[in-house]
Amino acid sequence: MPQSNNKKKIIIDTDPGIDDAMAIFVALQSPEVEVIGITTIYGNVYTTLATRNALHLLEIAGRTDIPVAEGSHVTITKGTKLRIASFVHGTDGLGNQNFPPPKGKPIEQSAADFLIEQARHYPGEVTVVALGPLTNLALAIQADPDFTKNIGQIALLGGAFAVNGNVNPAAEANIFGDPDAADIVFTCGADVLAVGINVTHQVVFTDADRDKLAQSSGQFAQYLCKILDVYFSYHHDAYSTKGVYLHDPTALLAAVDPSLITCAEGVVRVQTVGITRGLTIFYNKQKRFGEVTEWSNKPSVKVAVTVDAPRIVNLVMERLMNS
Ligand SMILES: O=c1[nH]cnc2c1ncn2[C@@H]1O[C@H](CO)[C@@H](O)[C@H]1O
């Protein structure tokens, strides 16, 4: 597919994952977007499998021109006790389909080095859409003092702002995966947009939507219908919603078209210890506190507060069916 220069350059940092696969396909089908790379991380699966799945998805899409850079296998504090959500996505991360291994290989560069290099190469132009724990971004921020200036935007799927989490009542899965990294990203001073489950839980892809997708001859539609079963079963068991949450496609589309959401601006800090580890606390700057707090003098970020869910579901459907 020929790429023109006025497209938004996007790197997808991802742990595929069924809704990650949807987001990747939607991105590849979005005329406003040029996917310049995929970086991988643990979360829905371990990093090695995330890399394998990213390469596989690009092969399915016929887009092996897009580089895949493998990310960290451990948290920013070198933690190895990772929480892997195979119960949401299947043990292979893609609905227990046991696809053959991809032919391609990741590039030599690490995810963090790739992020640093691309941000430096296209200053102010690259959007990172982060769909997993934020370790790679935190590593890039720590390794290169210019990264936060060079990066255009960090649009992340993470957090549960003033609602319960999905790992436990406090924490959302991506932030819980590496709370220290998340706190580094939220306070780094870059243009950060957080799309949390307070918003994505409003974007439901129903059983009827899936039936419609199944009737389409679109190649991405057909592929996704094979892998979606496990994701639907999990949602039927865990929630009383008749459908699945479109977490990752919502974050991707919000980064591409900000008119799909409204945001509040303020400072976000992340709880890194204790029973509320992974909790995201947003300070709206309405009260001038008498004393210095952990939120004082920290840069503001944007947090999504409302979403045009019908328009997102339509966009996802349209782009997957026309493939
Ligand atoms: O209940 C859950 N536990 C762990 N991970 C989940 C759950 N539901 C969805 N996700 C995964 O984590 C991100 C959203 O938090 C999404 O990427 C989704 O695939």
Short mmCIF file of C-alpha atoms and ligand atoms in Angstrom, two decimals:
data_model
loop_
_atom_site.label_atom_id
_atom_site.label_comp_id
_atom_site.label_asym_id
_atom_site.label_seq_id
_atom_site.Cartn_x
_atom_site.Cartn_y
_atom_site.Cartn_z
CA MET A 1 0.00 0.00 0.00
CA PRO A 2 1.59 3.34 -0.98
CA GLN A 3 1.98 5.72 1.96
CA SER A 4 1.59 9.45 1.68
CA ASN A 5 3.25 11.93 3.98
CA ASN A 6 0.18 13.56 5.49
CA LYS A 7 -0.83 10.36 7.29
CA LYS A 8 -0.44 10.13 11.04
CA LYS A 9 2.65 8.06 11.83
CA ILE A 10 1.77 5.48 14.44
CA ILE A 11 3.79 2.93 16.37
CA ILE A 12 1.59 0.35 18.08
CA ASP A 13 3.07 -0.94 21.34
CA THR A 14 1.13 -4.11 21.92
CA ASP A 15 0.65 -7.49 23.62
CA PRO A 16 -1.57 -9.30 21.09
CA GLY A 17 -4.22 -10.24 22.34
CA ILE A 18 -7.57 -10.42 20.58
CA ASP A 19 -8.62 -6.77 20.94
CA ASP A 20 -5.01 -5.86 20.03
CA ALA A 21 -5.43 -7.83 16.79
CA MET A 22 -8.62 -5.87 16.11
CA ALA A 23 -6.83 -2.56 16.76
CA ILE A 24 -3.89 -3.52 14.52
CA PHE A 25 -6.23 -4.46 11.67
CA VAL A 26 -8.30 -1.28 12.14
CA ALA A 27 -5.08 0.77 12.03
CA LEU A 28 -3.95 -0.97 8.84
CA GLN A 29 -7.37 -0.22 7.32
CA SER A 30 -7.41 3.45 8.37
CA PRO A 31 -6.67 5.83 5.50
CA GLU A 32 -5.48 8.51 7.96
CA VAL A 33 -2.81 6.23 9.44
CA GLU A 34 0.65 5.00 8.49
CA VAL A 35 1.76 2.24 10.86
CA ILE A 36 5.54 2.72 10.96
CA GLY A 37 6.25 -0.09 13.40
CA ILE A 38 4.98 -2.45 16.04
CA THR A 39 6.71 -2.89 19.38
CA THR A 40 5.83 -5.75 21.69
CA ILE A 41 5.29 -6.21 25.40
CA TYR A 42 3.98 -8.78 27.90
CA GLY A 43 0.45 -8.50 29.24
CA ASN A 44 -2.13 -10.61 27.46
CA VAL A 45 0.75 -13.02 26.66
CA TYR A 46 4.49 -13.11 27.43
CA THR A 47 6.66 -10.82 25.29
CA THR A 48 8.12 -13.64 23.16
CA LEU A 49 4.61 -14.72 22.17
CA ALA A 50 3.53 -11.09 21.67
CA THR A 51 6.36 -10.74 19.12
CA ARG A 52 5.38 -13.96 17.40
CA ASN A 53 1.72 -12.85 17.28
CA ALA A 54 2.59 -9.38 15.95
CA LEU A 55 4.63 -10.95 13.13
CA HIS A 56 1.81 -13.43 12.43
CA LEU A 57 -0.83 -10.67 12.26
CA LEU A 58 1.29 -8.66 9.83
CA GLU A 59 1.71 -11.76 7.66
CA ILE A 60 -2.07 -12.30 7.69
CA ALA A 61 -2.44 -8.66 6.62
CA GLY A 62 0.24 -8.90 3.93
CA ARG A 63 2.16 -6.10 5.64
CA THR A 64 5.53 -7.69 6.39
CA ASP A 65 7.08 -4.36 5.34
CA ILE A 66 6.21 -3.07 8.85
CA PRO A 67 9.05 -3.69 11.34
CA VAL A 68 8.42 -5.44 14.65
CA ALA A 69 10.74 -4.58 17.56
CA GLU A 70 10.66 -6.84 20.59
CA GLY A 71 10.11 -5.19 23.94
CA SER A 72 10.98 -5.88 27.53
CA HIS A 73 10.48 -9.28 29.14
CA VAL A 74 10.45 -7.80 32.65
CA THR A 75 8.96 -4.76 34.38
CA ILE A 76 10.88 -1.49 34.74
CA THR A 77 11.96 -2.62 38.22
CA LYS A 78 13.17 -5.93 36.67
CA GLY A 79 10.15 -7.76 38.06
CA THR A 80 9.59 -11.20 36.56
CA LYS A 81 6.36 -12.12 38.33
CA LEU A 82 4.15 -11.00 35.46
CA ARG A 83 0.37 -11.23 35.36
CA ILE A 84 -0.52 -12.75 32.00
CA ALA A 85 -4.19 -12.58 30.91
CA SER A 86 -4.36 -15.86 28.97
CA PHE A 87 -7.79 -16.45 30.54
CA VAL A 88 -9.06 -13.48 28.48
CA HIS A 89 -7.36 -14.24 25.14
CA GLY A 90 -6.47 -17.96 25.18
CA THR A 91 -3.06 -19.47 25.91
CA ASP A 92 -1.78 -18.47 22.46
CA GLY A 93 -3.23 -14.95 22.87
CA LEU A 94 -5.28 -15.39 19.70
CA GLY A 95 -8.26 -17.45 20.72
CA ASN A 96 -6.49 -20.85 21.00
CA GLN A 97 -6.23 -21.26 17.23
CA ASN A 98 -2.63 -22.52 17.29
CA PHE A 99 -1.64 -20.76 14.10
CA PRO A 100 1.64 -21.87 12.48
CA PRO A 101 4.68 -19.85 13.51
CA PRO A 102 5.38 -16.72 11.44
CA LYS A 103 8.17 -16.73 8.87
CA GLY A 104 9.39 -13.23 9.77
CA LYS A 105 11.70 -12.14 12.55
CA PRO A 106 11.77 -9.06 14.74
CA ILE A 107 14.37 -6.41 13.94
CA GLU A 108 17.60 -6.36 15.94
CA GLN A 109 16.73 -3.16 17.79
CA SER A 110 14.85 -3.33 21.09
CA ALA A 111 11.41 -1.72 21.33
CA ALA A 112 12.74 1.14 23.48
CA ASP A 113 15.59 1.85 21.02
CA PHE A 114 13.18 1.73 18.08
CA LEU A 115 10.82 4.19 19.83
CA ILE A 116 13.73 6.54 20.58
CA GLU A 117 15.06 6.36 17.02
CA GLN A 118 11.71 6.93 15.31
CA ALA A 119 10.82 9.85 17.60
CA ARG A 120 14.22 11.41 16.82
CA HIS A 121 13.81 10.81 13.11
CA TYR A 122 10.33 12.41 12.91
CA PRO A 123 10.33 14.92 15.78
CA GLY A 124 6.81 15.78 16.96
CA GLU A 125 5.22 13.51 14.34
CA VAL A 126 5.07 10.04 15.86
CA THR A 127 2.12 8.85 17.92
CA VAL A 128 2.69 5.79 20.08
CA VAL A 129 -0.53 3.90 20.69
CA ALA A 130 0.28 1.84 23.78
CA LEU A 131 -2.05 -1.12 24.28
CA GLY A 132 -0.19 -3.02 27.00
CA PRO A 133 1.86 -2.32 30.14
CA LEU A 134 4.04 0.79 29.68
CA THR A 135 7.52 -0.66 30.26
CA ASN A 136 8.92 0.04 26.79
CA LEU A 137 7.86 3.69 26.90
CA ALA A 138 9.28 4.14 30.41
CA LEU A 139 12.58 2.60 29.25
CA ALA A 140 12.68 5.04 26.29
CA ILE A 141 11.96 7.98 28.61
CA GLN A 142 14.74 6.90 30.98
CA ALA A 143 17.29 6.22 28.24
CA ASP A 144 16.83 9.40 26.20
CA PRO A 145 16.26 12.79 27.84
CA ASP A 146 14.95 14.13 24.49
CA PHE A 147 12.36 11.38 23.98
CA THR A 148 9.50 13.29 25.64
CA LYS A 149 10.25 16.31 23.44
CA ASN A 150 10.60 14.26 20.26
CA ILE A 151 7.54 12.09 20.62
CA GLY A 152 4.34 13.54 19.14
CA GLN A 153 1.77 11.88 21.38
CA ILE A 154 1.47 8.88 23.67
CA ALA A 155 -2.09 7.56 23.46
CA LEU A 156 -2.46 4.77 25.98
CA LEU A 157 -5.13 2.26 26.82
CA GLY A 158 -4.96 2.14 30.56
CA GLY A 159 -6.32 3.18 33.89
CA ALA A 160 -9.71 3.11 35.55
CA PHE A 161 -10.58 6.71 36.30
CA ALA A 162 -13.13 6.92 39.12
CA VAL A 163 -14.42 3.42 38.36
CA ASN A 164 -13.44 -0.10 39.45
CA GLY A 165 -10.51 -1.81 37.76
CA ASN A 166 -10.65 -5.09 35.85
CA VAL A 167 -7.83 -6.91 37.69
CA ASN A 168 -9.35 -6.03 41.05
CA PRO A 169 -11.52 -3.14 42.26
CA ALA A 170 -8.48 -0.82 42.25
CA ALA A 171 -6.49 -1.56 39.13
CA GLU A 172 -6.83 -1.84 35.35
CA ALA A 173 -4.73 -4.58 33.73
CA ASN A 174 -2.21 -2.52 31.74
CA ILE A 175 -1.38 -0.20 34.62
CA PHE A 176 -1.30 -3.12 37.08
CA GLY A 177 1.17 -4.88 34.75
CA ASP A 178 3.85 -2.26 35.48
CA PRO A 179 2.64 0.53 37.80
CA ASP A 180 6.14 2.05 38.16
CA ALA A 181 6.46 2.37 34.39
CA ALA A 182 2.98 3.86 34.16
CA ASP A 183 3.82 6.52 36.75
CA ILE A 184 6.94 7.43 34.74
CA VAL A 185 4.88 7.79 31.56
CA PHE A 186 2.08 9.80 33.21
CA THR A 187 4.54 12.30 34.72
CA CYS A 188 7.06 12.52 31.84
CA GLY A 189 5.79 15.78 30.36
CA ALA A 190 4.96 14.42 26.88
CA ASP A 191 1.55 14.88 25.28
CA VAL A 192 -0.19 11.92 26.95
CA LEU A 193 -3.77 10.81 26.29
CA ALA A 194 -5.11 8.11 28.59
CA VAL A 195 -8.12 6.10 27.50
CA GLY A 196 -9.24 4.10 30.52
CA ILE A 197 -11.83 1.43 31.11
CA ASN A 198 -14.21 4.11 32.44
CA VAL A 199 -14.54 4.90 28.71
CA THR A 200 -13.85 1.58 26.96
CA HIS A 201 -16.49 -0.24 29.03
CA GLN A 202 -19.01 1.92 27.17
CA VAL A 203 -17.83 0.61 23.80
CA VAL A 204 -19.49 -2.78 23.44
CA PHE A 205 -19.22 -4.96 20.36
CA THR A 206 -22.35 -7.09 20.65
CA ASP A 207 -23.12 -10.67 19.71
CA ALA A 208 -25.24 -9.19 16.88
CA ASP A 209 -22.25 -7.13 15.68
CA ARG A 210 -20.20 -10.30 15.57
CA ASP A 211 -22.87 -12.03 13.48
CA LYS A 212 -22.75 -9.11 11.06
CA LEU A 213 -18.96 -9.32 10.91
CA ALA A 214 -19.19 -13.07 10.22
CA GLN A 215 -21.38 -12.43 7.18
CA SER A 216 -18.81 -10.12 5.62
CA SER A 217 -16.26 -11.49 3.20
CA GLY A 218 -13.62 -9.05 4.47
CA GLN A 219 -10.41 -10.98 5.18
CA PHE A 220 -9.85 -9.31 8.58
CA ALA A 221 -13.51 -9.86 9.47
CA GLN A 222 -13.22 -13.56 8.67
CA TYR A 223 -9.96 -13.97 10.58
CA LEU A 224 -11.32 -12.16 13.66
CA CYS A 225 -14.49 -14.23 13.76
CA LYS A 226 -12.26 -17.29 14.21
CA ILE A 227 -10.39 -15.85 17.18
CA LEU A 228 -13.20 -13.90 18.89
CA ASP A 229 -14.90 -16.90 20.61
CA VAL A 230 -12.57 -17.00 23.61
CA TYR A 231 -12.89 -13.21 24.12
CA PHE A 232 -16.70 -13.45 23.97
CA SER A 233 -16.83 -16.41 26.38
CA TYR A 234 -14.68 -14.54 28.87
CA HIS A 235 -16.94 -11.49 28.74
CA HIS A 236 -20.09 -13.60 29.04
CA ASP A 237 -18.65 -15.22 32.17
CA ALA A 238 -17.06 -12.17 33.80
CA TYR A 239 -19.55 -9.43 33.01
CA SER A 240 -23.27 -9.27 32.38
CA THR A 241 -22.78 -7.40 29.09
CA LYS A 242 -24.03 -9.07 25.90
CA GLY A 243 -20.83 -8.49 23.99
CA VAL A 244 -17.17 -7.60 24.40
CA TYR A 245 -15.38 -4.37 25.26
CA LEU A 246 -13.43 -2.78 22.42
CA HIS A 247 -10.57 -1.55 24.61
CA ASP A 248 -7.71 -1.41 22.14
CA PRO A 249 -9.62 -0.30 19.00
CA THR A 250 -11.11 2.57 21.03
CA ALA A 251 -7.69 3.84 22.12
CA LEU A 252 -6.37 3.55 18.57
CA LEU A 253 -9.31 5.41 17.03
CA ALA A 254 -9.26 8.10 19.75
CA ALA A 255 -5.62 8.77 18.86
CA VAL A 256 -6.54 9.06 15.18
CA ASP A 257 -9.73 11.13 15.62
CA PRO A 258 -9.93 13.04 18.92
CA SER A 259 -13.53 14.08 18.13
CA LEU A 260 -14.55 10.55 19.18
CA ILE A 261 -13.91 11.40 22.83
CA THR A 262 -13.95 14.31 25.25
CA CYS A 263 -11.18 14.72 27.79
CA ALA A 264 -10.37 16.25 31.13
CA GLU A 265 -6.89 17.64 31.80
CA GLY A 266 -4.99 17.16 35.01
CA VAL A 267 -2.22 15.25 36.75
CA VAL A 268 -2.29 11.45 37.02
CA ARG A 269 -0.23 9.52 39.56
CA VAL A 270 -0.15 5.77 39.94
CA GLN A 271 -0.14 3.82 43.20
CA THR A 272 2.87 1.50 43.02
CA VAL A 273 2.53 -0.44 46.30
CA GLY A 274 0.00 -2.05 48.58
CA ILE A 275 -3.49 -3.33 48.00
CA THR A 276 -4.29 -0.48 45.59
CA ARG A 277 -1.18 -1.09 43.45
CA GLY A 278 -2.03 0.05 39.90
CA LEU A 279 -4.68 2.56 40.99
CA THR A 280 -4.71 5.69 38.80
CA ILE A 281 -5.55 8.90 40.64
CA PHE A 282 -6.45 11.97 38.59
CA TYR A 283 -6.09 15.47 40.11
CA ASN A 284 -8.30 17.97 38.29
CA LYS A 285 -6.43 21.00 39.71
CA GLN A 286 -9.66 22.54 41.04
CA LYS A 287 -8.45 22.79 44.61
CA ARG A 288 -5.27 24.68 45.51
CA PHE A 289 -3.98 22.43 48.31
CA GLY A 290 -2.28 24.13 51.23
CA GLU A 291 0.64 21.73 51.20
CA VAL A 292 2.80 20.22 48.50
CA THR A 293 1.34 16.91 47.29
CA GLU A 294 2.69 14.12 45.09
CA TRP A 295 0.62 15.70 42.28
CA SER A 296 2.08 19.23 42.73
CA ASN A 297 4.33 20.53 39.97
CA LYS A 298 3.72 17.50 37.74
CA PRO A 299 2.74 17.96 34.10
CA SER A 300 -0.88 17.54 33.04
CA VAL A 301 -2.17 14.81 30.77
CA LYS A 302 -5.47 14.28 28.98
CA VAL A 303 -7.84 11.66 30.32
CA ALA A 304 -10.81 10.54 28.22
CA VAL A 305 -14.12 11.07 30.01
CA THR A 306 -16.81 10.56 27.36
CA VAL A 307 -16.87 8.55 24.14
CA ASP A 308 -19.02 8.35 21.04
CA ALA A 309 -19.43 4.58 21.32
CA PRO A 310 -21.80 4.06 18.35
CA ARG A 311 -19.42 5.88 16.03
CA ILE A 312 -16.46 3.77 17.25
CA VAL A 313 -18.34 0.49 16.78
CA ASN A 314 -19.38 1.64 13.28
CA LEU A 315 -15.83 2.60 12.34
CA VAL A 316 -14.45 -0.72 13.58
CA MET A 317 -17.14 -2.64 11.72
CA GLU A 318 -16.73 -0.65 8.51
CA ARG A 319 -12.95 -0.94 8.42
CA LEU A 320 -12.91 -4.66 9.19
CA MET A 321 -15.64 -5.47 6.68
CA ASN A 322 -13.98 -3.53 3.86
CA SER A 323 -10.80 -5.57 4.04
O1 LIG B 1 -10.43 -8.82 33.15
C1 LIG B 1 -9.36 -8.61 32.59
N1 LIG B 1 -8.20 -8.93 33.17
C2 LIG B 1 -7.01 -8.71 32.55
N2 LIG B 1 -6.91 -8.15 31.35
C3 LIG B 1 -8.03 -7.81 30.73
C4 LIG B 1 -9.27 -8.02 31.29
N3 LIG B 1 -10.19 -7.59 30.44
C5 LIG B 1 -9.53 -7.11 29.38
N4 LIG B 1 -8.22 -7.25 29.56
C6 LIG B 1 -7.15 -6.82 28.66
O2 LIG B 1 -6.50 -5.72 29.28
C7 LIG B 1 -6.78 -4.51 28.58
C8 LIG B 1 -7.85 -3.71 29.26
O3 LIG B 1 -7.60 -3.59 30.59
C9 LIG B 1 -7.20 -4.92 27.20
O4 LIG B 1 -6.08 -4.86 26.35
C10 LIG B 1 -7.72 -6.32 27.36
O5 LIG B 1 -7.31 -7.16 26.31
#
